[in-house]
Amino acid sequence: MGLNTLFKALGDDTRREILRRLARGDMAAGEIAAAFDLSWPTISHHLSVLKEAGLVQDEKKGQYVIYSLNTTVFQDIAGWLFDLLGTITERQPAKKGEARKENGK
Amino acid sequence: MGLNTLFKALGDDTRREILRRLARGDMAAGEIAAAFDLSWPTISHHLSVLKEAGLVQDEKKGQYVIYSLNTTVFQDIAGWLFDLLGTITERQPAKKGEARKENGK
DNA sequence: TAGTTAATTAGATACCTTTCTAAATAACTC
DNA sequence: GAGTTATTTAGAAAGGTATCTAATTAACTA
């Protein structure tokens, strides 16, 4: 759902810790909430941010809601990284003695 | 300066576009500002967020301030990604017929 | 169906972000 | 040194985010 939403979702310790736990295996919402020193509604909110970003999926199993990691979005991050790093390597290496002088005096 | 600051800095279109331009070569602050439909102070602020996150560096060259990409932080992102994806592959693949049932009914 | 357990939604508060205009600082040019 | 150009800092407005408690919804259990 866009790199913006994605990076914003990743810019929070609690949310990254949730992802780390989900990487070890699926968990119910309450199980996740129990692992933190925050209220259930707060965790519920973080989960919805992660879901919005496509980083997790949820599935209702009886009275539980099981959350799992969605790894496909990590390709978006990797793709963005490669694009950027690719652009760097594309640029002409400046000849000796005139390195990076376009903007200087 | 921490993954939090780093991801937060990346969660903005303008800032990612600044990085993309810097990937092609160093630029003066004003040169960057001129490329956007935003005021100079706004761009100046975005640059300080990027700098705070360690994504760019600046260097005073006479009356200009030249900004350049700092690629070393990308290792932090890559490292985080690898850690997470590594954790996923570490987990025991469930045997057939008992897949992902720990939390279910 | 009344009670219990699981999870989300609503509403409030405090704080952080993005953006602006106006002012300040810093360096160059005559 | 007076003016010009480059950039940042200050201060304000609008909107977003993280967190809480209380209320609601949904599903199981006896």
CSV table of C-alpha atoms (C1' of nucleotides) in Angstrom, one decimal:
chain,number,residue,atom,x,y,z
A,1,MET,CA,0.0,0.0,0.0
A,2,GLY,CA,2.8,2.4,-0.8
A,3,LEU,CA,6.3,2.9,0.5
A,4,ASN,CA,5.1,5.8,2.6
A,5,THR,CA,2.7,3.7,4.6
A,6,LEU,CA,5.2,0.9,4.7
A,7,PHE,CA,8.1,2.9,6.1
A,8,LYS,CA,5.9,4.8,8.5
A,9,ALA,CA,4.6,1.4,9.8
A,10,LEU,CA,8.2,0.3,10.3
A,11,GLY,CA,9.2,3.5,12.2
A,12,ASP,CA,8.0,2.3,15.5
A,13,ASP,CA,9.8,0.0,18.0
A,14,THR,CA,6.6,-1.7,19.2
A,15,ARG,CA,5.6,-2.5,15.6
A,16,ARG,CA,9.0,-3.8,14.6
A,17,GLU,CA,9.0,-6.0,17.8
A,18,ILE,CA,5.6,-7.4,16.8
A,19,LEU,CA,7.0,-8.3,13.4
A,20,ARG,CA,10.0,-10.0,15.0
A,21,ARG,CA,7.7,-12.1,17.1
A,22,LEU,CA,5.5,-13.0,14.1
A,23,ALA,CA,8.6,-14.0,12.2
A,24,ARG,CA,8.9,-16.9,14.7
A,25,GLY,CA,5.3,-18.0,14.1
A,26,ASP,CA,1.7,-16.9,13.9
A,27,MET,CA,0.1,-15.4,17.0
A,28,ALA,CA,-3.3,-14.5,18.3
A,29,ALA,CA,-3.9,-10.8,18.9
A,30,GLY,CA,-4.2,-11.3,22.7
A,31,GLU,CA,-1.0,-13.3,22.7
A,32,ILE,CA,0.8,-10.4,21.1
A,33,ALA,CA,-0.8,-7.9,23.5
A,34,ALA,CA,0.3,-10.0,26.5
A,35,ALA,CA,3.9,-9.7,25.4
A,36,PHE,CA,3.9,-5.9,25.7
A,37,ASP,CA,3.5,-3.5,28.5
A,38,LEU,CA,0.8,-1.6,26.6
A,39,SER,CA,-3.0,-1.8,26.6
A,40,TRP,CA,-4.9,-4.2,24.3
A,41,PRO,CA,-6.4,-1.3,22.3
A,42,THR,CA,-3.0,0.1,21.7
A,43,ILE,CA,-1.7,-3.2,20.4
A,44,SER,CA,-4.8,-3.5,18.3
A,45,HIS,CA,-4.1,-0.2,16.8
A,46,HIS,CA,-0.5,-1.1,16.0
A,47,LEU,CA,-1.7,-4.3,14.4
A,48,SER,CA,-4.1,-2.4,12.2
A,49,VAL,CA,-1.3,-0.1,11.1
A,50,LEU,CA,0.8,-3.1,10.2
A,51,LYS,CA,-2.1,-4.6,8.3
A,52,GLU,CA,-2.7,-1.4,6.5
A,53,ALA,CA,0.9,-1.4,5.4
A,54,GLY,CA,0.5,-5.0,4.2
A,55,LEU,CA,3.1,-6.3,6.6
A,56,VAL,CA,0.7,-8.6,8.4
A,57,GLN,CA,-2.4,-10.5,7.6
A,58,ASP,CA,-5.1,-11.6,10.0
A,59,GLU,CA,-7.5,-14.5,10.0
A,60,LYS,CA,-10.4,-15.1,12.3
A,61,LYS,CA,-10.2,-18.5,14.0
A,62,GLY,CA,-13.2,-18.9,16.2
A,63,GLN,CA,-13.1,-16.2,18.8
A,64,TYR,CA,-9.4,-15.6,18.1
A,65,VAL,CA,-7.8,-13.4,15.5
A,66,ILE,CA,-4.6,-15.0,14.3
A,67,TYR,CA,-1.9,-12.6,12.9
A,68,SER,CA,0.8,-13.7,10.5
A,69,LEU,CA,3.7,-12.0,8.7
A,70,ASN,CA,3.3,-11.1,5.1
A,71,THR,CA,6.7,-11.3,3.6
A,72,THR,CA,5.8,-10.3,0.1
A,73,VAL,CA,6.0,-6.5,1.0
A,74,PHE,CA,9.7,-6.8,1.9
A,75,GLN,CA,10.3,-7.1,-1.8
A,76,ASP,CA,9.0,-3.5,-2.1
A,77,ILE,CA,11.6,-2.4,0.4
A,78,ALA,CA,14.4,-4.4,-1.2
A,79,GLY,CA,13.3,-3.0,-4.6
A,80,TRP,CA,13.4,0.5,-3.4
A,81,LEU,CA,16.8,0.0,-1.9
A,82,PHE,CA,18.2,-1.6,-5.1
A,83,ASP,CA,16.8,1.2,-7.2
A,84,LEU,CA,18.5,3.8,-5.1
A,85,LEU,CA,21.8,2.0,-4.8
A,86,GLY,CA,21.6,1.2,-8.5
A,87,THR,CA,21.3,4.9,-9.3
A,88,ILE,CA,24.4,5.6,-7.3
A,89,THR,CA,26.5,3.2,-9.2
A,90,GLU,CA,25.2,4.5,-12.5
A,91,ARG,CA,26.7,7.9,-12.1
A,92,GLN,CA,30.0,8.7,-13.8
A,93,PRO,CA,32.9,8.4,-11.5
A,94,ALA,CA,34.5,11.9,-11.6
A,95,LYS,CA,38.0,12.1,-13.1
A,96,LYS,CA,40.8,12.8,-10.7
A,97,GLY,CA,41.2,16.5,-9.8
A,98,GLU,CA,37.7,17.4,-10.7
A,99,ALA,CA,35.8,15.3,-8.3
A,100,ARG,CA,32.5,16.6,-7.0
A,101,LYS,CA,33.1,20.2,-8.0
A,102,GLU,CA,29.8,21.0,-9.8
A,103,ASN,CA,28.5,22.9,-6.9
A,104,GLY,CA,31.6,24.1,-5.2
A,105,LYS,CA,33.1,27.5,-5.8
B,1,MET,CA,20.8,7.0,14.8
B,2,GLY,CA,18.5,4.1,15.3
B,3,LEU,CA,16.1,2.3,13.1
B,4,ASN,CA,13.2,4.3,14.4
B,5,THR,CA,14.6,7.6,13.2
B,6,LEU,CA,15.8,5.9,10.0
B,7,PHE,CA,12.4,4.5,9.0
B,8,LYS,CA,10.6,7.6,10.0
B,9,ALA,CA,12.9,9.6,7.8
B,10,LEU,CA,12.1,7.3,4.9
B,11,GLY,CA,8.4,7.5,5.4
B,12,ASP,CA,8.0,10.7,3.4
B,13,ASP,CA,7.7,11.1,-0.4
B,14,THR,CA,9.6,14.4,-0.5
B,15,ARG,CA,12.5,12.9,1.6
B,16,ARG,CA,12.8,9.8,-0.6
B,17,GLU,CA,12.8,11.9,-3.7
B,18,ILE,CA,15.6,14.0,-2.2
B,19,LEU,CA,17.6,10.8,-1.6
B,20,ARG,CA,16.9,9.7,-5.2
B,21,ARG,CA,18.3,13.0,-6.5
B,22,LEU,CA,21.3,12.8,-4.3
B,23,ALA,CA,21.9,9.3,-5.5
B,24,ARG,CA,22.7,10.9,-8.9
B,25,GLY,CA,25.2,13.3,-7.4
B,26,ASP,CA,25.8,15.8,-4.7
B,27,MET,CA,23.7,19.0,-4.6
B,28,ALA,CA,23.5,22.3,-2.9
B,29,ALA,CA,20.6,22.9,-0.6
B,30,GLY,CA,19.1,25.5,-2.8
B,31,GLU,CA,19.5,23.3,-5.9
B,32,ILE,CA,17.5,20.7,-4.0
B,33,ALA,CA,14.9,23.2,-2.9
B,34,ALA,CA,14.5,24.5,-6.5
B,35,ALA,CA,13.5,21.0,-7.6
B,36,PHE,CA,10.4,21.0,-5.4
B,37,ASP,CA,7.2,22.9,-5.1
B,38,LEU,CA,7.9,23.6,-1.4
B,39,SER,CA,9.4,26.5,0.4
B,40,TRP,CA,13.1,26.6,1.2
B,41,PRO,CA,12.6,26.3,5.0
B,42,THR,CA,10.4,23.2,4.4
B,43,ILE,CA,13.2,21.5,2.3
B,44,SER,CA,15.8,22.7,4.9
B,45,HIS,CA,13.7,20.9,7.5
B,46,HIS,CA,13.5,17.7,5.5
B,47,LEU,CA,17.2,17.8,5.0
B,48,SER,CA,17.8,18.1,8.7
B,49,VAL,CA,15.5,15.0,9.3
B,50,LEU,CA,17.6,13.1,6.7
B,51,LYS,CA,20.8,14.2,8.3
B,52,GLU,CA,19.5,13.3,11.8
B,53,ALA,CA,18.8,9.8,10.5
B,54,GLY,CA,22.3,9.6,9.0
B,55,LEU,CA,21.0,9.3,5.5
B,56,VAL,CA,22.8,12.4,4.2
B,57,GLN,CA,25.8,14.5,5.1
B,58,ASP,CA,26.4,18.1,4.5
B,59,GLU,CA,29.5,20.1,3.9
B,60,LYS,CA,29.8,23.9,3.8
B,61,LYS,CA,31.5,25.1,0.6
B,62,GLY,CA,31.7,28.8,0.7
B,63,GLN,CA,28.2,30.2,0.9
B,64,TYR,CA,26.7,26.9,-0.3
B,65,VAL,CA,25.9,23.8,1.7
B,66,ILE,CA,26.5,20.7,-0.3
B,67,TYR,CA,24.5,17.6,0.6
B,68,SER,CA,25.5,14.1,-0.2
B,69,LEU,CA,24.1,10.6,0.3
B,70,ASN,CA,25.5,8.6,3.1
B,71,THR,CA,25.2,5.0,2.0
B,72,THR,CA,26.5,3.3,5.1
B,73,VAL,CA,23.1,3.5,6.9
B,74,PHE,CA,21.5,1.3,4.2
B,75,GLN,CA,23.4,-1.5,5.8
B,76,ASP,CA,21.3,-1.0,8.9
B,77,ILE,CA,18.1,-1.5,6.9
B,78,ALA,CA,19.5,-4.5,5.1
B,79,GLY,CA,20.7,-5.9,8.4
B,80,TRP,CA,17.3,-5.5,10.0
B,81,LEU,CA,15.7,-7.1,6.9
B,82,PHE,CA,18.0,-10.1,7.0
B,83,ASP,CA,17.5,-10.6,10.7
B,84,LEU,CA,13.8,-10.7,10.3
B,85,LEU,CA,13.8,-12.9,7.2
B,86,GLY,CA,16.4,-15.1,8.9
B,87,THR,CA,14.1,-15.6,11.9
B,88,ILE,CA,11.4,-16.8,9.5
B,89,THR,CA,13.5,-19.4,7.9
B,90,GLU,CA,14.8,-20.6,11.3
B,91,ARG,CA,11.4,-21.7,12.5
B,92,GLN,CA,10.5,-25.4,12.2
B,93,PRO,CA,8.4,-26.1,9.2
B,94,ALA,CA,5.3,-27.7,10.6
B,95,LYS,CA,4.6,-31.3,9.6
B,96,LYS,CA,1.8,-31.9,7.2
B,97,GLY,CA,-1.6,-32.0,8.8
B,98,GLU,CA,-0.6,-29.9,11.8
B,99,ALA,CA,0.4,-26.8,10.1
B,100,ARG,CA,0.0,-23.6,12.1
B,101,LYS,CA,-2.4,-24.9,14.6
B,102,GLU,CA,-0.8,-23.7,17.9
B,103,ASN,CA,-3.3,-20.9,18.2
B,104,GLY,CA,-6.3,-22.3,16.5
B,105,LYS,CA,-9.2,-24.1,18.3
C,1,DT,C1',-29.6,-17.5,27.0
C,2,DA,C1',-26.6,-15.5,30.6
C,3,DG,C1',-22.0,-15.3,31.5
C,4,DT,C1',-17.1,-15.3,30.0
C,5,DT,C1',-13.3,-14.5,27.0
C,6,DA,C1',-11.2,-12.1,22.8
C,7,DA,C1',-10.7,-8.3,20.2
C,8,DT,C1',-12.0,-3.9,18.2
C,9,DT,C1',-14.1,0.7,18.1
C,10,DA,C1',-15.0,5.4,20.3
C,11,DG,C1',-13.5,9.2,22.3
C,12,DA,C1',-10.0,11.9,24.8
C,13,DT,C1',-5.3,13.7,25.6
C,14,DA,C1',-0.6,14.8,24.8
C,15,DC,C1',2.7,15.1,21.7
C,16,DC,C1',5.0,15.1,17.0
C,17,DT,C1',5.1,16.5,11.9
C,18,DT,C1',4.5,19.2,7.9
C,19,DT,C1',4.1,23.2,6.1
C,20,DC,C1',4.0,28.2,5.9
C,21,DT,C1',5.9,33.3,6.4
C,22,DA,C1',9.1,36.3,8.5
C,23,DA,C1',13.4,37.0,10.6
C,24,DA,C1',18.2,35.9,11.4
C,25,DT,C1',22.9,34.3,10.1
C,26,DA,C1',26.7,33.7,7.0
C,27,DA,C1',29.4,34.4,3.0
C,28,DC,C1',30.4,36.5,-1.2
C,29,DT,C1',30.8,40.9,-4.4
C,30,DC,C1',31.6,45.8,-5.3
D,1,DG,C1',31.0,48.1,4.6
D,2,DA,C1',26.5,47.9,2.0
D,3,DG,C1',24.1,45.1,-0.7
D,4,DT,C1',23.1,40.5,-2.5
D,5,DT,C1',22.6,35.5,-2.4
D,6,DA,C1',22.3,31.0,0.3
D,7,DT,C1',20.6,28.8,4.0
D,8,DT,C1',18.8,28.1,8.5
D,9,DT,C1',16.0,29.3,12.7
D,10,DA,C1',11.7,30.9,14.9
D,11,DG,C1',7.1,30.8,15.5
D,12,DA,C1',2.5,29.5,14.2
D,13,DA,C1',-1.4,26.6,12.2
D,14,DA,C1',-3.2,22.2,10.7
D,15,DG,C1',-3.2,17.7,10.9
D,16,DG,C1',-1.4,13.1,12.3
D,17,DT,C1',0.1,9.5,16.0
D,18,DA,C1',0.5,6.9,20.3
D,19,DT,C1',-1.6,6.0,24.2
D,20,DC,C1',-5.2,5.5,27.6
D,21,DT,C1',-10.1,4.1,29.6
D,22,DA,C1',-14.7,2.8,28.6
D,23,DA,C1',-17.9,0.8,25.7
D,24,DT,C1',-19.1,-2.4,22.0
D,25,DT,C1',-19.1,-6.5,19.2
D,26,DA,C1',-18.4,-11.4,18.5
D,27,DA,C1',-17.9,-16.1,19.7
D,28,DC,C1',-17.6,-19.8,22.9
D,29,DT,C1',-19.4,-22.4,27.2
D,30,DA,C1',-22.4,-24.2,30.5
